[in-house]
Short mmCIF file of C-alpha atoms in Angstrom, two decimals:
data_model
loop_
_atom_site.label_atom_id
_atom_site.label_comp_id
_atom_site.label_asym_id
_atom_site.label_seq_id
_atom_site.Cartn_x
_atom_site.Cartn_y
_atom_site.Cartn_z
CA LYS A 22 -6.47 -14.95 15.74
CA TYR A 23 -4.58 -17.66 15.13
CA ARG A 24 -0.85 -17.82 14.78
CA LEU A 25 1.96 -20.34 14.08
CA PRO A 26 6.03 -19.74 15.32
CA LEU A 27 6.95 -19.89 11.98
CA GLN A 28 6.45 -18.24 8.52
CA ILE A 29 5.70 -19.67 5.26
CA SER A 30 5.86 -17.89 1.60
CA ASN A 31 5.03 -18.98 -2.11
CA ALA A 32 7.74 -19.23 -4.71
CA GLU A 33 7.58 -20.84 -8.15
CA ASN A 34 4.42 -22.06 -6.77
CA ARG A 35 5.15 -23.85 -3.75
CA LEU A 36 5.03 -23.06 -0.05
CA ILE A 37 8.48 -22.81 1.69
CA VAL A 38 9.64 -21.92 5.61
CA ASN A 39 11.46 -19.06 5.44
CA PHE A 40 11.29 -17.92 9.01
CA VAL A 41 10.87 -20.02 12.19
CA ALA A 42 10.70 -18.61 15.15
CA ASP A 43 12.94 -19.37 18.54
CA ARG A 44 9.68 -19.53 20.66
CA PHE A 45 9.32 -22.61 18.60
CA PRO A 46 8.17 -25.80 20.78
CA PRO A 47 11.41 -27.75 21.34
CA SER A 48 9.14 -30.62 22.00
CA ILE A 49 8.44 -30.63 18.27
CA ARG A 50 10.50 -31.24 15.44
CA HIS A 51 11.83 -28.20 13.91
CA PRO A 52 10.90 -27.48 10.47
CA GLU A 53 14.12 -26.22 8.64
CA ILE A 54 14.50 -23.35 6.19
CA GLY A 55 13.41 -24.31 2.70
CA ASP A 56 11.22 -27.39 3.49
CA GLU A 57 8.25 -27.25 1.19
CA LEU A 58 4.72 -27.22 3.04
CA ILE A 59 2.75 -30.22 0.98
CA GLY A 60 -0.23 -30.85 3.59
CA LEU A 61 -2.26 -29.10 5.93
CA ASN A 62 -4.61 -30.46 8.21
CA ASP A 63 -5.24 -33.81 6.14
CA MET A 64 -5.60 -31.35 3.10
CA THR A 65 -3.27 -30.36 0.42
CA PRO A 66 -2.69 -26.48 0.67
CA ASP A 67 -4.77 -26.02 -2.68
CA GLU A 68 -7.75 -27.78 -1.00
CA PHE A 69 -7.26 -25.78 2.22
CA GLN A 70 -6.92 -22.66 0.36
CA LYS A 71 -9.83 -23.68 -1.92
CA LYS A 72 -11.87 -24.18 0.98
CA ALA A 73 -10.79 -20.97 2.72
CA SER A 74 -11.60 -18.84 -0.39
CA ALA A 75 -15.02 -19.47 -0.11
CA PHE A 76 -15.00 -17.12 2.63
CA ASN A 77 -12.12 -15.11 1.80
CA ALA A 78 -10.44 -14.54 -1.50
CA LEU A 79 -8.63 -11.47 -2.75
CA GLY A 80 -6.70 -10.46 -5.84
CA ASN A 81 -5.22 -12.78 -9.18
CA SER A 82 -4.22 -16.36 -8.67
CA LEU A 83 -0.92 -15.41 -7.73
CA THR A 84 -1.51 -13.15 -5.17
CA ALA A 85 -4.15 -15.58 -3.34
CA LYS A 86 -1.54 -18.35 -3.24
CA SER A 87 1.04 -15.83 -1.77
CA TYR A 88 -1.21 -14.22 0.20
CA PHE A 89 -2.64 -17.66 1.45
CA SER A 90 1.36 -19.00 2.38
CA ARG A 91 1.55 -16.32 4.82
CA VAL A 92 -2.04 -16.72 6.24
CA ILE A 93 -1.02 -20.50 7.42
CA SER A 94 0.88 -18.69 9.78
CA GLY A 95 -1.79 -15.98 10.82
CA MET A 96 -4.79 -16.40 10.55
CA ALA A 97 -7.90 -14.10 12.03
CA GLU A 98 -12.05 -14.25 12.05
CA GLU A 99 -11.76 -10.80 11.25
CA THR A 100 -11.21 -11.48 7.52
CA GLY A 101 -14.20 -13.67 7.63
CA ILE A 102 -12.62 -17.59 7.92
CA PRO A 103 -14.68 -19.08 10.52
CA LEU A 104 -12.07 -20.90 12.52
CA SER A 105 -14.11 -21.61 15.30
CA ARG A 106 -16.44 -23.46 13.83
CA TRP A 107 -13.48 -25.39 11.68
CA GLY A 108 -12.17 -26.73 14.91
CA LEU A 109 -8.78 -25.51 14.53
CA ALA A 110 -7.05 -26.24 17.79
CA ASP A 111 -3.79 -27.56 16.46
CA ALA A 112 -2.19 -27.34 12.75
CA LYS A 113 -1.14 -30.56 11.36
CA LEU A 114 1.42 -29.81 8.70
CA LYS A 115 3.33 -32.29 6.38
CA PHE A 116 6.45 -31.16 4.85
CA LYS A 117 8.67 -32.57 2.36
CA PRO A 118 12.23 -31.19 3.66
CA ALA A 119 14.68 -29.13 1.45
CA ASP A 120 17.41 -31.99 1.72
CA SER A 121 15.86 -34.40 -1.04
CA THR A 122 17.40 -37.77 0.83
CA LYS A 123 15.42 -37.13 3.75
CA PRO A 124 11.97 -38.63 4.06
CA ILE A 125 8.91 -36.43 4.28
CA TYR A 126 7.46 -35.79 7.75
CA GLU A 127 4.29 -34.53 9.32
CA ILE A 128 4.27 -32.64 12.50
CA ILE A 129 1.29 -31.09 14.68
CA ILE A 130 1.62 -27.58 16.07
CA PRO A 131 -0.73 -25.66 18.95
CA TYR A 132 -2.11 -22.57 17.63
CA GLU A 133 -1.31 -19.39 19.74
CA ARG A 134 -4.77 -18.21 20.06
CA SER A 135 -6.27 -14.76 21.28
CA GLY A 136 -9.46 -12.59 21.05
CA VAL A 137 -12.70 -13.26 20.77
CA GLY A 138 -14.02 -15.87 18.13
CA LEU A 139 -16.17 -14.27 15.26
CA ILE A 140 -19.20 -16.56 16.56
CA GLY A 141 -19.00 -15.50 20.29
CA LYS A 142 -16.91 -18.05 21.53
CA ASP A 143 -13.79 -17.51 23.55
CA VAL A 144 -10.59 -20.11 23.20
CA ALA A 145 -11.65 -22.57 25.64
CA GLY A 146 -14.95 -22.93 23.42
CA GLU A 147 -17.69 -21.33 26.44
CA VAL A 148 -20.00 -18.94 24.98
CA THR A 149 -19.47 -15.16 25.97
CA PRO A 150 -21.06 -11.97 25.12
CA VAL A 151 -19.53 -9.99 22.07
CA PRO A 152 -17.56 -7.27 23.29
CA VAL A 153 -19.05 -3.75 22.47
CA LEU A 154 -16.05 -1.97 21.09
CA SER A 155 -16.36 1.97 21.13
CA GLY A 156 -13.96 4.83 19.79
CA ASN A 157 -12.35 2.44 16.96
CA ARG A 158 -14.52 3.77 14.03
CA ARG A 159 -13.71 5.57 11.81
CA PRO A 160 -16.74 7.84 11.39
CA LEU A 161 -18.49 8.84 8.29
CA SER A 162 -17.49 12.20 6.49
CA ALA A 163 -20.91 13.74 7.36
CA LYS A 164 -20.04 13.08 11.20
CA ILE A 165 -15.82 14.40 10.33
CA LEU A 166 -17.31 17.89 9.09
CA GLN A 167 -19.87 17.85 11.88
CA MET A 168 -17.37 17.48 14.60
CA ALA A 169 -14.74 19.77 12.91
CA LYS A 170 -16.53 22.84 12.84
CA THR A 171 -13.93 24.75 14.86
CA ALA A 172 -11.42 23.32 12.78
CA PRO A 173 -9.90 25.02 9.59
CA GLY A 174 -11.90 24.19 6.22
CA THR A 175 -9.12 23.14 4.67
CA HIS A 176 -8.83 20.50 7.26
CA ARG A 177 -12.30 19.34 6.94
CA ILE A 178 -12.19 19.08 3.59
CA TYR A 179 -8.92 16.80 3.86
CA SER A 180 -10.84 14.41 6.35
CA ALA A 181 -13.52 14.27 3.66
CA MET A 182 -11.32 13.50 0.79
CA LYS A 183 -9.69 11.01 2.53
CA HIS A 184 -12.49 8.80 3.11
CA LEU A 185 -13.94 9.34 -0.41
CA PHE A 186 -10.83 8.88 -2.17
CA ARG A 187 -8.51 6.41 -0.19
CA ALA A 188 -7.73 3.34 -2.20
CA ASN A 189 -5.70 0.28 0.52
CA ALA A 190 -6.63 -2.85 1.01
CA GLU A 191 -7.96 -2.91 4.77
CA ASN A 192 -8.92 -6.50 4.51
CA ILE A 193 -5.37 -7.12 5.06
CA ARG A 194 -5.19 -5.16 8.40
CA HIS A 195 -4.61 -8.48 10.59
CA SER A 196 -1.47 -9.09 8.20
CA LEU A 197 0.22 -5.96 8.74
CA SER A 198 -0.16 -6.38 12.47
CA LEU A 199 1.31 -9.46 12.36
CA ASP A 200 3.89 -8.25 10.44
CA LYS A 201 4.88 -5.77 12.98
CA GLU A 202 4.83 -8.38 15.89
CA LEU A 203 7.29 -10.34 13.72
CA LYS A 204 9.39 -7.46 13.50
CA SER A 205 10.41 -8.23 17.16
CA VAL A 206 10.75 -12.02 17.16
CA THR A 207 13.89 -13.32 17.25
CA GLY A 208 14.40 -16.76 15.24
CA GLN A 209 15.98 -18.43 12.17
CA GLY A 210 15.43 -17.11 8.34
CA MET A 211 14.35 -14.17 7.42
CA ARG A 212 10.73 -12.47 8.14
CA LEU A 213 9.25 -10.92 4.97
CA THR A 214 6.73 -7.99 5.69
CA MET A 215 4.44 -5.65 4.25
CA GLY A 216 4.13 -1.97 4.50
CA GLU A 217 7.47 -1.56 6.03
CA GLN A 218 9.95 1.14 5.63
CA ALA A 219 12.83 -1.10 4.86
CA PRO A 220 12.57 -3.49 1.92
CA ASN A 221 12.72 -7.11 2.45
CA PHE A 222 15.99 -8.06 0.14
CA LYS A 223 19.15 -6.75 0.41
CA LEU A 224 20.71 -3.71 -0.39
CA PRO A 225 23.81 -3.30 -2.34
CA ALA A 226 27.00 -2.99 -0.03
CA ASP A 227 27.80 0.73 -0.88
CA PHE A 228 24.11 2.06 -0.39
CA THR A 229 24.60 5.14 1.00
CA ARG A 230 21.43 6.52 2.62
CA ILE A 231 19.69 10.24 1.86
CA GLN A 232 18.03 11.78 4.79
CA VAL A 233 16.19 15.07 6.28
CA PRO A 234 18.44 16.95 7.82
CA ASP A 235 18.60 16.49 11.19
CA LEU A 236 17.06 19.66 13.17
CA LYS A 237 15.26 19.20 16.73
CA THR A 238 14.21 22.04 18.93
CA ALA A 239 13.56 22.82 22.19
CA GLU A 240 10.07 22.94 21.61
CA GLY A 241 9.92 19.53 20.49
CA PHE A 242 10.05 20.33 16.71
CA ASP A 243 11.31 17.67 14.56
CA LEU A 244 12.24 18.08 10.87
CA ARG A 245 13.11 14.15 10.31
CA LYS A 246 9.87 13.33 11.51
CA LYS A 247 7.49 16.28 9.73
CA PHE A 248 9.38 14.96 6.57
CA ASN A 249 8.27 11.47 6.53
CA ASP A 250 12.18 10.66 6.86
CA ASP A 251 11.05 7.30 9.11
CA PHE A 252 8.55 6.50 6.31
CA PHE A 253 10.76 6.72 2.99
CA PHE A 254 13.63 4.88 2.52
CA VAL A 255 15.86 6.83 0.33
CA GLY A 256 19.65 6.31 -1.32
CA THR A 257 22.31 5.79 -3.88
CA PHE A 258 24.71 3.21 -5.18
CA ILE A 259 27.02 3.07 -8.03
CA ARG A 260 26.76 0.19 -10.52
CA ASN A 261 28.49 -0.13 -13.79
CA GLY A 262 29.96 3.67 -13.46
CA LYS A 263 26.67 5.12 -12.89
CA LYS A 264 25.05 6.34 -9.71
CA VAL A 265 21.66 4.43 -9.23
CA GLY A 266 18.38 6.10 -7.02
CA TYR A 267 16.68 4.17 -4.75
CA LEU A 268 13.50 5.14 -3.44
CA ARG A 269 11.19 2.84 -1.24
CA ILE A 270 7.17 3.83 -1.23
CA PRO A 271 6.27 1.22 1.64
CA SER A 272 2.77 2.26 1.05
CA TYR A 273 0.42 5.16 0.26
CA GLU A 274 -0.35 5.86 3.89
CA PRO A 275 1.99 8.40 4.99
CA THR A 276 3.42 8.97 8.87
CA ASN A 277 2.70 12.92 8.20
CA GLU A 278 0.00 13.41 5.86
CA ASP A 279 0.61 16.94 5.74
CA THR A 280 3.82 16.79 4.99
CA VAL A 281 3.85 14.20 2.43
CA LEU A 282 4.11 16.31 -0.90
CA HIS A 283 7.22 18.11 0.68
CA SER A 284 8.79 15.05 1.68
CA ILE A 285 8.50 13.45 -2.09
CA ARG A 286 9.53 16.88 -3.48
CA TYR A 287 12.64 16.80 -1.01
CA PHE A 288 13.78 13.42 -2.35
CA ILE A 289 13.02 13.56 -5.84
CA SER A 290 15.20 16.98 -5.84
CA LYS A 291 18.03 15.03 -4.39
CA LEU A 292 17.86 12.17 -6.57
CA LYS A 293 17.36 14.25 -9.95
CA ALA A 294 20.37 15.96 -8.70
CA GLU A 295 22.77 13.62 -7.83
CA THR A 296 21.78 10.28 -10.26
CA ASP A 297 21.63 9.00 -13.17
CA TYR A 298 18.78 6.54 -13.14
CA LEU A 299 15.80 5.60 -10.40
CA VAL A 300 14.84 2.49 -8.86
CA ILE A 301 11.73 2.98 -6.98
CA ASP A 302 11.01 0.14 -4.65
CA GLN A 303 6.85 -0.26 -4.10
CA THR A 304 7.02 -3.90 -3.41
CA ALA A 305 4.57 -5.16 -0.59
CA ASN A 306 2.54 -2.33 -0.57
CA PRO A 307 -0.97 -2.22 0.82
CA GLY A 308 -2.04 1.02 -0.42
CA GLY A 309 -3.62 4.33 1.03
CA LEU A 310 -4.49 7.84 -0.79
CA VAL A 311 -5.07 8.53 -3.93
CA MET A 312 -3.92 11.82 -3.32
CA MET A 313 -0.58 10.37 -2.58
CA SER A 314 -0.11 8.29 -5.16
CA ASP A 315 -1.01 11.29 -7.57
CA PHE A 316 2.05 13.43 -5.82
CA VAL A 317 4.33 10.46 -6.95
CA ILE A 318 2.97 10.22 -10.86
CA LYS A 319 3.35 13.70 -11.23
CA SER A 320 6.65 14.27 -9.62
CA LEU A 321 7.53 11.78 -12.49
CA VAL A 322 5.49 12.74 -15.51
CA GLY A 323 5.09 16.21 -14.70
CA LYS A 324 1.88 17.39 -16.24
CA ILE A 325 -1.07 15.43 -15.51
CA ASP A 326 -2.65 14.07 -18.82
CA LEU A 327 -6.08 12.93 -18.49
CA THR A 328 -6.13 10.38 -21.09
CA LYS A 329 -3.81 8.45 -19.46
CA HIS A 330 -4.59 9.10 -16.09
CA LEU A 331 -6.39 6.13 -13.99
CA ARG A 332 -10.14 6.91 -13.55
CA PHE A 333 -12.83 6.06 -10.98
CA ALA A 334 -16.09 4.08 -12.01
CA VAL A 335 -18.01 4.97 -8.78
CA LYS A 336 -21.11 3.29 -7.28
CA PRO A 337 -23.79 6.28 -7.67
CA SER A 338 -25.07 6.49 -4.00
CA GLN A 339 -26.68 9.45 -2.01
CA GLY A 340 -24.25 9.12 0.22
CA PHE A 341 -21.44 9.51 -2.28
CA LEU A 342 -23.74 12.52 -3.74
CA ARG A 343 -24.01 14.36 -0.54
CA GLU A 344 -20.35 14.01 0.27
CA TYR A 345 -19.20 15.28 -2.72
CA ALA A 346 -21.36 18.26 -2.81
CA GLU A 347 -19.89 19.23 0.78
CA LEU A 348 -16.85 19.37 -0.36
CA LYS A 349 -17.74 21.64 -3.62
CA GLU A 350 -19.74 23.77 -0.87
CA GLU A 351 -16.40 23.80 1.34
CA VAL A 352 -14.56 24.73 -1.49
CA LEU A 353 -16.38 27.72 -2.30
CA ARG A 354 -16.58 28.80 1.14
CA ASN A 355 -12.58 28.82 1.39
CA GLU A 356 -12.60 29.45 5.29
CA ASP A 357 -8.93 29.56 5.40
CA GLY A 358 -8.41 32.22 2.66
CA LEU A 359 -5.91 30.09 0.82
CA PHE A 360 -7.73 30.71 -2.23
CA THR A 361 -8.90 34.08 -4.44
CA SER A 362 -12.07 33.71 -4.94
CA ALA A 363 -11.61 33.01 -8.72
CA GLU A 364 -9.57 30.18 -7.89
CA ALA A 365 -11.93 28.74 -5.32
CA GLN A 366 -14.65 29.19 -8.00
CA ASP A 367 -12.74 27.55 -10.89
CA PHE A 368 -11.79 24.26 -8.38
CA ALA A 369 -15.76 24.19 -7.64
CA ALA A 370 -16.15 23.79 -11.16
CA ARG A 371 -14.04 21.28 -11.72
CA PHE A 372 -15.38 19.24 -8.71
CA ASP A 373 -19.04 19.95 -10.32
CA VAL A 374 -18.32 18.16 -13.19
CA GLU A 375 -17.08 14.81 -11.96
CA LEU A 376 -20.35 15.35 -9.39
CA LYS A 377 -22.49 15.43 -12.42
CA LYS A 378 -21.06 12.26 -13.72
CA VAL A 379 -22.17 10.57 -10.47
CA GLN A 380 -25.27 12.37 -10.31
CA VAL A 381 -26.67 10.90 -14.51
CA ALA A 382 -25.49 7.71 -13.14
CA TYR A 383 -27.65 8.03 -9.67
CA ASP A 384 -30.65 9.56 -11.84
CA GLN A 385 -30.70 6.37 -14.37
CA GLY A 386 -30.24 3.89 -11.75
CA LEU A 387 -27.22 2.68 -13.13
CA THR A 388 -24.72 0.28 -11.41
CA HIS A 389 -21.99 2.77 -11.51
CA SER A 390 -21.30 6.09 -12.86
CA GLU A 391 -18.79 7.04 -16.06
CA PRO A 392 -15.13 6.81 -14.67
CA LEU A 393 -14.80 10.25 -12.99
CA SER A 394 -10.88 11.56 -12.74
CA MET A 395 -9.60 12.77 -9.07
CA THR A 396 -7.12 14.68 -10.26
CA SER A 397 -8.98 17.85 -9.19
CA VAL A 398 -8.71 16.50 -6.03
CA SER A 399 -4.77 16.24 -5.43
CA ASP A 400 -4.32 19.21 -7.26
CA TYR A 401 -6.38 21.30 -4.70
CA MET A 402 -4.66 19.68 -2.01
CA GLU A 403 -1.30 20.68 -3.41
CA ILE A 404 -1.92 24.07 -3.49
CA SER A 405 -3.28 23.85 0.03
CA MET A 406 -0.83 22.13 1.35
CA ASP A 407 1.78 24.68 -0.28
CA ARG A 408 0.16 27.37 0.96
CA MET A 409 -0.62 26.19 4.53
CA ALA A 410 3.21 25.16 5.19
CA LEU A 411 4.20 28.32 5.43
CA LYS A 412 1.05 29.48 7.27
CA ASN A 413 0.36 27.34 9.56
CA GLY A 414 2.34 24.75 9.11
CA PRO A 415 6.01 22.97 9.67
CA LEU A 416 7.75 25.03 6.99
CA THR A 417 9.19 28.25 7.44
CA GLN A 418 11.31 30.22 4.83
CA ASP A 419 14.95 29.91 6.59
CA ILE A 420 14.27 26.05 7.23
CA ILE A 421 13.79 26.08 3.40
CA ASP A 422 16.94 28.04 2.00
CA ASN A 423 18.93 26.83 4.70
CA VAL A 424 18.45 23.66 6.44
CA LEU A 425 16.67 21.71 3.35
CA LYS A 426 18.68 23.68 0.67
CA VAL A 427 15.40 22.51 -1.73
CA ASN A 428 12.72 24.36 -2.25
CA VAL A 429 10.06 21.86 -1.50
CA LEU A 430 7.10 24.39 -2.19
CA ALA A 431 7.99 24.28 -6.35
CA PRO A 432 7.14 21.07 -8.28
CA VAL A 433 9.91 19.04 -9.29
CA VAL A 434 10.01 16.30 -11.66
CA TYR A 435 12.69 13.10 -11.96
CA GLU A 436 13.36 13.15 -16.12
CA LYS A 437 15.94 10.13 -16.48
CA PRO A 438 15.04 6.60 -16.78
CA VAL A 439 12.85 5.24 -13.99
CA TYR A 440 12.20 1.59 -13.03
CA PHE A 441 9.28 0.89 -10.79
CA MET A 442 9.50 -2.14 -8.85
CA ILE A 443 6.00 -3.99 -8.16
CA ASP A 444 4.98 -7.78 -6.78
CA GLU A 445 1.99 -9.36 -5.83
CA PHE A 446 1.81 -8.15 -2.22
CA ASP A 447 0.84 -4.74 -3.94
CA PHE A 448 -2.48 -3.87 -3.36
CA SER A 449 -5.26 -1.12 -4.07
CA GLY A 450 -2.75 2.16 -4.26
CA GLY A 451 -0.35 -0.07 -4.97
CA ASP A 452 -1.86 -1.02 -8.06
CA ALA A 453 -3.42 2.54 -9.21
CA THR A 454 0.32 3.70 -8.97
CA PRO A 455 2.03 1.45 -11.21
CA ALA A 456 -1.11 1.63 -13.93
CA SER A 457 -0.90 4.96 -14.53
CA LEU A 458 2.81 5.29 -14.96
CA GLN A 459 2.52 2.23 -17.19
CA ASP A 460 -0.20 3.76 -19.05
CA TYR A 461 2.00 7.10 -19.58
CA GLY A 462 4.80 5.13 -20.75
CA ARG A 463 6.88 6.55 -18.09
CA VAL A 464 8.34 3.83 -16.31
CA LYS A 465 9.75 0.16 -16.93
CA LEU A 466 7.59 -1.84 -14.27
CA VAL A 467 9.89 -5.04 -13.03
CA GLY A 468 8.77 -7.59 -10.75
CA THR A 469 5.82 -9.72 -10.78
CA ARG A 470 1.83 -8.77 -11.36
CA THR A 471 0.16 -6.93 -8.63
CA ALA A 472 -3.02 -7.79 -6.88
CA GLY A 473 -6.26 -6.40 -8.50
CA ALA A 474 -7.55 -4.81 -5.48
CA GLY A 475 -8.47 -2.44 -7.75
CA GLY A 476 -10.84 0.15 -6.16
CA THR A 477 -11.73 2.17 -3.34
CA VAL A 478 -13.33 0.44 -0.23
CA GLU A 479 -15.91 1.86 2.11
CA ASP A 480 -17.22 0.20 5.57
CA PHE A 481 -20.61 0.36 6.39
CA GLU A 482 -22.31 -0.83 9.67
CA HIS A 483 -25.96 -0.91 11.06
CA ARG A 484 -25.14 0.13 14.86
CA MET A 485 -29.12 0.03 15.45
CA GLN A 486 -29.38 -3.74 14.30
CA SER A 487 -26.03 -5.36 15.83
CA GLU A 488 -22.43 -5.06 15.92
CA LEU A 489 -21.30 -6.22 12.33
CA LYS A 490 -19.58 -3.97 10.09
CA TYR A 491 -19.36 -5.08 6.52
CA ARG A 492 -17.43 -3.69 3.70
CA LEU A 493 -17.87 -2.98 -0.16
CA THR A 494 -15.85 -1.82 -2.98
CA THR A 495 -17.41 1.50 -4.02
CA SER A 496 -16.03 2.43 -6.79
CA LEU A 497 -13.40 0.44 -9.53
CA MET A 498 -10.23 1.71 -10.95
CA VAL A 499 -10.45 2.22 -15.34
CA ARG A 500 -7.43 2.34 -16.99
CA LYS A 501 -6.98 4.68 -20.16
CA ASP A 502 -7.98 1.81 -22.83
CA GLY A 503 -11.05 1.26 -20.00
CA ARG A 504 -9.33 -2.08 -18.77
CA LEU A 505 -9.99 -2.70 -14.95
CA VAL A 506 -7.37 -3.16 -12.27
CA GLU A 507 -9.61 -5.37 -10.33
CA ASN A 508 -8.92 -8.50 -9.79
CA TYR A 509 -6.19 -8.37 -12.82
CA GLY A 510 -3.86 -6.33 -11.28
CA VAL A 511 -0.61 -4.86 -13.28
CA ARG A 512 1.98 -6.56 -15.22
CA PRO A 513 4.93 -5.56 -15.21
CA ASP A 514 7.29 -4.92 -18.77
CA ILE A 515 10.56 -6.92 -16.77
CA GLU A 516 9.41 -10.35 -15.05
CA VAL A 517 11.43 -10.99 -12.26
CA PRO A 518 9.56 -13.59 -9.60
CA LEU A 519 10.79 -14.14 -6.59
CA LEU A 520 12.39 -17.92 -5.94
CA VAL A 521 12.89 -20.47 -3.55
CA GLN A 522 16.69 -19.82 -3.49
CA ASP A 523 15.20 -16.19 -2.06
CA LEU A 524 13.31 -17.38 0.52
CA THR A 525 16.51 -19.72 1.41
CA ASP A 526 19.50 -17.45 1.30
CA GLY A 527 17.29 -14.19 3.17
CA MET A 528 16.64 -12.50 -0.28
CA LYS A 529 20.31 -11.54 -0.73
CA ASN A 530 20.69 -11.82 -4.44
CA PHE A 531 17.17 -10.87 -5.42
CA PHE A 532 17.84 -7.08 -5.86
CA GLU A 533 20.80 -8.17 -7.87
CA ARG A 534 18.54 -10.06 -10.17
CA VAL A 535 16.53 -7.16 -10.38
CA LEU A 536 19.61 -5.03 -11.28
CA ILE A 537 20.95 -7.28 -13.77
CA SER A 538 17.48 -7.13 -15.55
CA ILE A 539 17.90 -3.53 -16.07
CA ASP A 540 21.35 -3.58 -17.05
CA LYS A 541 19.86 -5.65 -20.07
CA ASP A 542 17.24 -3.14 -20.61
CA LEU A 543 19.63 -0.27 -20.24
CA SER A 544 21.76 -1.72 -22.77
CA PRO A 545 23.23 0.19 -25.99
CA GLY A 546 19.94 -0.03 -28.63
CA LYS A 547 17.16 0.31 -25.95
CA ILE A 548 14.85 3.31 -26.41
CA ASP A 549 15.20 5.69 -23.81
CA LYS A 550 11.79 6.31 -21.68
CA SER A 551 12.59 9.63 -20.28
CA PRO A 552 10.28 12.44 -21.08
CA LYS A 553 10.96 14.42 -24.06
CA LYS A 554 11.43 18.31 -23.06
#
């Protein structure tokens, strides 16, 4: 990994310094917040980006540019860029000052390097054995099922579903890791992060947070942690005499997957009762579970409409067929006894409909199947989570009635206007959710185009041959009209781009611009997008 003590972000097609760490070498000229990067290692940023994209490119052009600006500050060979071969001992950076009266300047900053290089050389250039890392690989679903024979049947199904139906951008893990490290770094300017609970921008001064009631027991039970209170960021504020709800979804990988459904219902219930309209903030979202995406969508549209819901064209492989068939058999075994025999048969039949689409594509040697609906998976897990919650989970009727005071075991739908914030750092599941909601006509998307990481990704490795692991897209998201999300992303209904001023003033006015655009959309004569009862 190669790191610099500063962060650079893309706004208005310019690469702008938005954060400089206190650990920046005192002997080197200190860049100012707002300075523009115009040169990198004797190349223009565009030339350097083009060179890097030969090894690693992701998303559409807007995402590629914005993501690259962040990568300058923290690159990793695990993303596929052969830094060792590039000879990047130092970063030669050329800046145009924000103050136009000052001259262009160039500085050389040593990279902070760590880890072992992709080609087996350490930072000193000496050849070293590549270490065999054990215990850090997620096993394939078949192994999960084999290892978990003593666990309840529902949890074995859950593990397999997570493997098959996960939509997140695994290739940005190093950026997420760097973002977490930046949280503890002090300096000038404002750090921009991905997948974090709190938003990057400033919320209104009267913002009042909504939290799960504080309940802890001597046995270590913590209701807030059980209900993802450390994941979702929810609250209200007043705008033009109306009470506005704000719900941040930082990713679709919740801190507690077992209760994410009930967490969503709790917060949506509170917002439904207290607000006039809702702003959902999904900016800088790296994606996650398709199941959680469906839970969010159902809380806004109610009943799923298969003619509008996002589907997945799957690469027909023996592995997928085997694992999906195992899921169907687990449903029929119904080891937890959560379903009646008729219910289990019904779900198995629904699974079989989708399984046959993949089987047909496999038999005919096609590159991908007819698009599959994953809603049977989400529906199955929704019922399972409700029934497990009282049987073996964290809920009791007393907690529901007297502490939460919201029936989180019952579906809830927010029926008032919804504005959904997106940007170019929304990947995979962060593409899927706004795509579906836009196709339902349920929300107005506000911001910039999402990344276009439009599919599910699986890891493959051949331990008998080498320690290399590679990653392939094994399904593609398909919208209601047949359009793909991959590489295109999802375009907003209301464009609100990031400005250079946002990077220099700590994003203090960004959300205000979003709210102004919403004010205009809510002005008299606009059509109410709430679903008709």
